[in-house]
XYZ file of C-alpha atoms in Angstrom:
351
model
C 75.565 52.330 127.410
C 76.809 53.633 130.700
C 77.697 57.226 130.904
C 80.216 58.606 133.569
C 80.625 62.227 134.013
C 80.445 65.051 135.830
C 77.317 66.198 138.152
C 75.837 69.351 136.593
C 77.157 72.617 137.074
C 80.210 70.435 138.747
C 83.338 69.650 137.046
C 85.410 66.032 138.515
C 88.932 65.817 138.243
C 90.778 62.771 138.063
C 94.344 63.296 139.346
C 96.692 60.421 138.717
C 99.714 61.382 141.200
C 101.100 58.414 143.162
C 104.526 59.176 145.718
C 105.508 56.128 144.189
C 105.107 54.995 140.804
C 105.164 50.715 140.770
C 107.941 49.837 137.732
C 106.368 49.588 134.399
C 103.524 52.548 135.935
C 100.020 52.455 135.425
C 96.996 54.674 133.859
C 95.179 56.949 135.633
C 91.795 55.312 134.121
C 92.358 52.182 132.354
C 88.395 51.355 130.788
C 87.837 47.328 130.079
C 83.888 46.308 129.971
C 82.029 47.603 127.108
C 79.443 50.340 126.273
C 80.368 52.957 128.687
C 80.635 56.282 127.888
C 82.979 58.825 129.617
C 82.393 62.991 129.183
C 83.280 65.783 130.714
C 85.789 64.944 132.751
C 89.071 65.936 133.634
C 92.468 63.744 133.956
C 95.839 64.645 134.751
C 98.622 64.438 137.463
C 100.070 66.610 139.782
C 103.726 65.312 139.881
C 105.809 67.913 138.652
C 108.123 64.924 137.564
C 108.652 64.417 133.944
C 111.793 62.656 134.099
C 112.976 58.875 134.158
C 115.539 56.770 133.433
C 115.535 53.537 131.544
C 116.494 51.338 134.178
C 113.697 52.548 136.637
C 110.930 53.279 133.260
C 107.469 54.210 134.729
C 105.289 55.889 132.411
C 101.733 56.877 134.490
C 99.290 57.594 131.331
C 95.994 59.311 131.590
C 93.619 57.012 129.596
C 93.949 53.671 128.735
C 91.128 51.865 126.751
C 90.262 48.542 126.415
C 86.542 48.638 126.108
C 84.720 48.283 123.006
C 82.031 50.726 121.387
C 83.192 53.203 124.022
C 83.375 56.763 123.776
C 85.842 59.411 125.453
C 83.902 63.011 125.139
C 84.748 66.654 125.970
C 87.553 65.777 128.589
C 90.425 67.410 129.752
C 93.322 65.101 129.685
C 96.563 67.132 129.904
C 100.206 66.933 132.346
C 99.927 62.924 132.130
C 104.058 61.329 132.437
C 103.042 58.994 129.575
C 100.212 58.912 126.845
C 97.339 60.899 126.784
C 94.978 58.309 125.401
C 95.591 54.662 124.865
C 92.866 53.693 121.816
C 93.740 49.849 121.606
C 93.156 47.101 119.305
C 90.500 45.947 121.893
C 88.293 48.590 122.038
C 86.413 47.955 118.438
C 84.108 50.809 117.262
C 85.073 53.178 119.906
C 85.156 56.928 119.623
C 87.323 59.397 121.066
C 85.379 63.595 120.450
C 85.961 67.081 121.455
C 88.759 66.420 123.917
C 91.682 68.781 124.583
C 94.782 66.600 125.374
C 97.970 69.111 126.501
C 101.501 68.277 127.582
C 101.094 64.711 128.295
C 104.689 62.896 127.823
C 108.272 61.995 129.856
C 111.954 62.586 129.384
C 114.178 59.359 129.612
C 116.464 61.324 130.585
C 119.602 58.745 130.139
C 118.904 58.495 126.577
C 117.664 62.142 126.027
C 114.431 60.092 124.519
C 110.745 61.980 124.669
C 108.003 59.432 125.253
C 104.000 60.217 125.225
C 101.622 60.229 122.279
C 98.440 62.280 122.052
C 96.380 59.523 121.130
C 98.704 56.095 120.395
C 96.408 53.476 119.661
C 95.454 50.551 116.903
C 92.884 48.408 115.205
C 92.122 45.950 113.282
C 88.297 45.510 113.173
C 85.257 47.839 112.981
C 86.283 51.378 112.513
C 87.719 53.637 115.422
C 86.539 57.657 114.676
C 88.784 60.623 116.243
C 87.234 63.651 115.997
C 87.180 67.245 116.757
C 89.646 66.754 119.355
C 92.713 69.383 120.099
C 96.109 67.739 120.868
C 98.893 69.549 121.529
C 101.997 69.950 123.073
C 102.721 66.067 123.477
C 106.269 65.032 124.037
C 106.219 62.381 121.180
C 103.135 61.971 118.615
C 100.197 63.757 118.024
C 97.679 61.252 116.529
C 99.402 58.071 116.122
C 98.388 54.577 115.696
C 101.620 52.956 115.141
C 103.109 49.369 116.929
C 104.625 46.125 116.223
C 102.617 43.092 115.456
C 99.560 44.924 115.122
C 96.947 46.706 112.535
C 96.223 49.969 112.239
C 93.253 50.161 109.783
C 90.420 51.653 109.457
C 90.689 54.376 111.370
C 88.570 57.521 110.759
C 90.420 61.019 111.698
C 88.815 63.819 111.286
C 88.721 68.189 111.936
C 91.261 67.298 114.724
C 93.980 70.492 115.452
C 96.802 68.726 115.922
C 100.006 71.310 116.647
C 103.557 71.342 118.334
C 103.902 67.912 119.066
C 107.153 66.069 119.765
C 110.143 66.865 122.233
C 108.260 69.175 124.392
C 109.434 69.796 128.177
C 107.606 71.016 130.929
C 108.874 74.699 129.860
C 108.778 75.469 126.481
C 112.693 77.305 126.939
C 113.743 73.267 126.395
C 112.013 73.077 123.423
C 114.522 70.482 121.843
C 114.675 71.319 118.134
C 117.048 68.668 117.143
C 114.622 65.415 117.515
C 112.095 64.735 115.431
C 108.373 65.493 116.166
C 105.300 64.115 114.419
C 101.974 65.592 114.508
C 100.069 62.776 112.546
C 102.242 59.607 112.940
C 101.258 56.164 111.230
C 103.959 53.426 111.359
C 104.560 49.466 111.907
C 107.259 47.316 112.317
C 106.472 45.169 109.898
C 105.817 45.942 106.617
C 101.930 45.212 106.393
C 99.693 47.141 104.980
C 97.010 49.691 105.840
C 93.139 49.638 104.761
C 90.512 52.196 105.560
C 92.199 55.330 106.477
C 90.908 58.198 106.306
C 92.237 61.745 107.223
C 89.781 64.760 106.772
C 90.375 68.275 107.255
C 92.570 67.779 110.336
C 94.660 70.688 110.864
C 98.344 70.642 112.027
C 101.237 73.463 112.516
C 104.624 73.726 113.237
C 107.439 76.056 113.894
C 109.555 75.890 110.972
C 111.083 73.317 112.450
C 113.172 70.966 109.933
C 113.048 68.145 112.130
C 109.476 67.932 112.347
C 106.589 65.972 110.053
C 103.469 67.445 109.747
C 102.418 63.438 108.644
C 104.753 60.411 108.522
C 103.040 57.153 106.992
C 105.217 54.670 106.062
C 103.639 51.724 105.616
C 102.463 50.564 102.570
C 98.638 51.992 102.015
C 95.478 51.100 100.243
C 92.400 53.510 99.499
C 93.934 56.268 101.906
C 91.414 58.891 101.902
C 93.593 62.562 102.327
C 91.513 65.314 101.385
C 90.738 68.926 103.262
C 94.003 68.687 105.412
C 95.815 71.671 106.269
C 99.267 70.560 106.677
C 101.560 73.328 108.226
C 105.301 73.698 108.835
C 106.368 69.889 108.855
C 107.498 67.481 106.437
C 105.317 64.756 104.671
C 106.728 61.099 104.290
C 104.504 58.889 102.589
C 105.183 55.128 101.893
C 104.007 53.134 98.707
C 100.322 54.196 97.714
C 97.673 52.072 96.012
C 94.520 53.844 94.983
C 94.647 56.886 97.152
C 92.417 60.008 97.368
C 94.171 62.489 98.186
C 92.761 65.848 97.183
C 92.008 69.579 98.440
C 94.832 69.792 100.916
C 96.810 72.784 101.541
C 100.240 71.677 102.288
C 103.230 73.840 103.344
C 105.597 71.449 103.519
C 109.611 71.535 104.816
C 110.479 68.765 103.306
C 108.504 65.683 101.105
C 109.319 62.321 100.642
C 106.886 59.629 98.509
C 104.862 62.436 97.405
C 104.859 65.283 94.536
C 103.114 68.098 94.043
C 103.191 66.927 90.390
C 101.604 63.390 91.373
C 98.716 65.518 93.151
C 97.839 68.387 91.450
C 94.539 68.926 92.857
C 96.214 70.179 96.081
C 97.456 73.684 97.455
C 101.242 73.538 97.643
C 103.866 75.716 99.417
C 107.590 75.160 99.803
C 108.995 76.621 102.902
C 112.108 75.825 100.891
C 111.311 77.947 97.705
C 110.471 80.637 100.474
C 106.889 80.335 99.392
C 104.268 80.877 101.819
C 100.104 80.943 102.691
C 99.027 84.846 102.686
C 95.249 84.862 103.259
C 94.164 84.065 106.512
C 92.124 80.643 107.384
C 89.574 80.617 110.061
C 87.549 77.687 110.893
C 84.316 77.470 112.919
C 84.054 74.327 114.410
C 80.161 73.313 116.489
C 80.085 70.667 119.394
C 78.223 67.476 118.346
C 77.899 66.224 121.444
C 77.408 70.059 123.207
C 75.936 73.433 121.506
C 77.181 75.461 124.261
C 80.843 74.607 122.896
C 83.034 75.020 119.660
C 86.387 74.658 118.221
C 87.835 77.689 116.474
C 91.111 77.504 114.501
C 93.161 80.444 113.130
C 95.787 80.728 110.665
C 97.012 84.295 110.887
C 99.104 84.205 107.915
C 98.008 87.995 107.189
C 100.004 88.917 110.822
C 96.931 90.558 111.944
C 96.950 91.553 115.919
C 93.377 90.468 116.258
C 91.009 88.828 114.042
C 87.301 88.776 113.051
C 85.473 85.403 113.188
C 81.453 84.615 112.817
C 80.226 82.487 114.931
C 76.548 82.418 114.093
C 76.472 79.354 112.198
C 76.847 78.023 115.982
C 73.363 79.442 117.101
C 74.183 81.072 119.923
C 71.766 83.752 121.022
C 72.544 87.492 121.884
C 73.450 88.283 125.623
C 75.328 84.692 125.474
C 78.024 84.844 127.772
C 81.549 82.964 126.625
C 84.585 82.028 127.759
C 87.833 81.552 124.766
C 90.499 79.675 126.132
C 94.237 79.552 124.445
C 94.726 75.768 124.448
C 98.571 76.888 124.509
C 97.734 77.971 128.121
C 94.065 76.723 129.012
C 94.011 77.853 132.293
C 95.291 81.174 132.191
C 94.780 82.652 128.796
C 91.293 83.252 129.368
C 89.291 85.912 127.201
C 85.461 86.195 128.343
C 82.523 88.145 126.928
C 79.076 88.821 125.580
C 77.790 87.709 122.537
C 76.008 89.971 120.626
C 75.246 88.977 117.314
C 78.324 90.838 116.286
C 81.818 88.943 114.851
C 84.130 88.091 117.964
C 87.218 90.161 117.790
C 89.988 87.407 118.514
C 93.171 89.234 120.146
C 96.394 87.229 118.059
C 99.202 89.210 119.662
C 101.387 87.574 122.751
């Protein structure tokens, strides 16, 4: 394969900003071809725009893919007026690892309608893996292969953190809590069903937000593999289940429809309703494939603790490492930077 990216110890930017968008806008990179790899990049526009109408609808999307056996890794694909990544039916056997996808999405503003996904995207053939990525803050979906006239099987999803997606403006004061949001989002318009799909230990949060769904599939499903999922502070909506694995989730749940704790008893259950509640903290440790020099970490502060304690040296790091921790809530300015020493990083967790 072909491998794009950025010259070393250089970091390329792809900005997508056009004075004028053409009707029915474009994608910033749209990939056809095959066999072409794409890393360490970064795409996003510099339009402070996020607003349309339906009569002049131009969504301008960061990545569009069309290629198979393709791979999207370690980019930075955030501030898009449309969809962060467009995983089509096309692009058989493709990949999309360790990218950070922020605050990609559009206000129609005549039908107070949020559009953008995180990753939007089907298939029918071959299996399509998304993993270890960190999507946030997208004005629709999260993850979510959904369409009309399509397939959405056999897709592979797996220790994504996948948080605070759906109605999201430009500043979070317009947070619009009464339409829905969906972190993990799998849905046709017909009523076919879904093969091969498999969600492991993903993890999602909300706001107690009543509106949201921490995961909405409602087609009907066969052999849906749901195990090692934390499931925060949404709803659940399942459709009609044939032969499903779905075990060692923990699930605090709003609201859940299809699904019963007493149908799958070999999960962790909390009702925000019956006021119930995690109370130990969670902290996951999450190594780079692809690169050693970077990780995922993931903290559920449950405890309310102002900073918290996480080993790191199942990453290999040596002492005198130096490190930079970014908030993905605000990549480019919350910005913590240090020394490794062998010793537990002390995470800061107030505001």
């Amino acid at each position: 394969p072909i491998t794009v990216q950025s010259y070393p110890g250089e970091w390329a930017k792809i900005d997508g900003y056009a004075a004028v968008v053409p009707t029915g806008g474009y994608s910033t990179l749209y990939v056809e071809g095959s066999d072409v790899i794409f890393r360490d990049l970064e795409v996003f526009n510099s339009n402070p725009d996020r607003t349309q109408n339906a009569g002049n609808a131009a969504q301008v999307n960061g990545v569009y893919i069309h290629s198979p056996r393709s791979k999207f890794i370690n980019c930075l694909v955030h501030d898009n007026p449309g969809d962060c990544f467009g995983f089509w039916e096309d692009a058989t056997g493709g990949e999309l690892y360790g990218n950070i996808c922020f605050n990609n999405g559009v206000h129609e503003v005549d039908a107070n309608v949020y559009w953008g996904h995180g990753v939007y995207g089907q298939n029918a053939e071959g299996v399509k893996t998304i993993k270890d990525n960190i999507v946030l803050h997208a004005w629709s979906t999260g993850i979510g292969p959904h369409g009309s006239a399509v397939s959405i099987n056999n897709f592979t999803i797996e220790h994504n953190i996948v948080f605070q997606n759906g109605s999201y403006a430009v500043n979070p004061a317009d947070y619009d809590t009464s339409l829905p949001g969906y972190n993990l989002y799998f849905d046709l318009t017909s009523a076919d069903s879904v093969t091969g799909l498999k969600l492991h230990n993903n993890y999602t949060f909300y706001t107690p937000l009543a509106t949201r769904q921490s995961l909405r599939l409602t087609q009907p499903t066969t052999s849906m593999e749901l195990t090692g999922n934390y499931l925060m502070r949404g709803g659940v909506t399942v459709g009609t289940l044939t032969t499903p694995t779905i075990t060692g989730n923990t699930i605090f749940y709003s609201s859940l429809s299809g699904i019963t704790e007493a149908g799958y008893p070999s999960n962790m259950w909390y009702s925000a309703e019956a006021a119930e509640a995690p109370t130990v903290n969670v902290v996951v440790v999450r190594p780079n494939t692809y690169d050693v020099n970077q990780a995922n970490i993931v903290i559920y502060n449950w405890e309310g603790l102002s900073s918290v304690s996480v080993d790191i040296d199942s990453l290999g790091w040596p002492a005198g490492s130096t490190y930079e921790l970014h908030n993905a809530e605000d990549y480019f300015v919350d910005i913590a930077t240090g020394t490794y020493t062998g010793a537990n990083l002390t995470i800061d967790m107030t505001d």
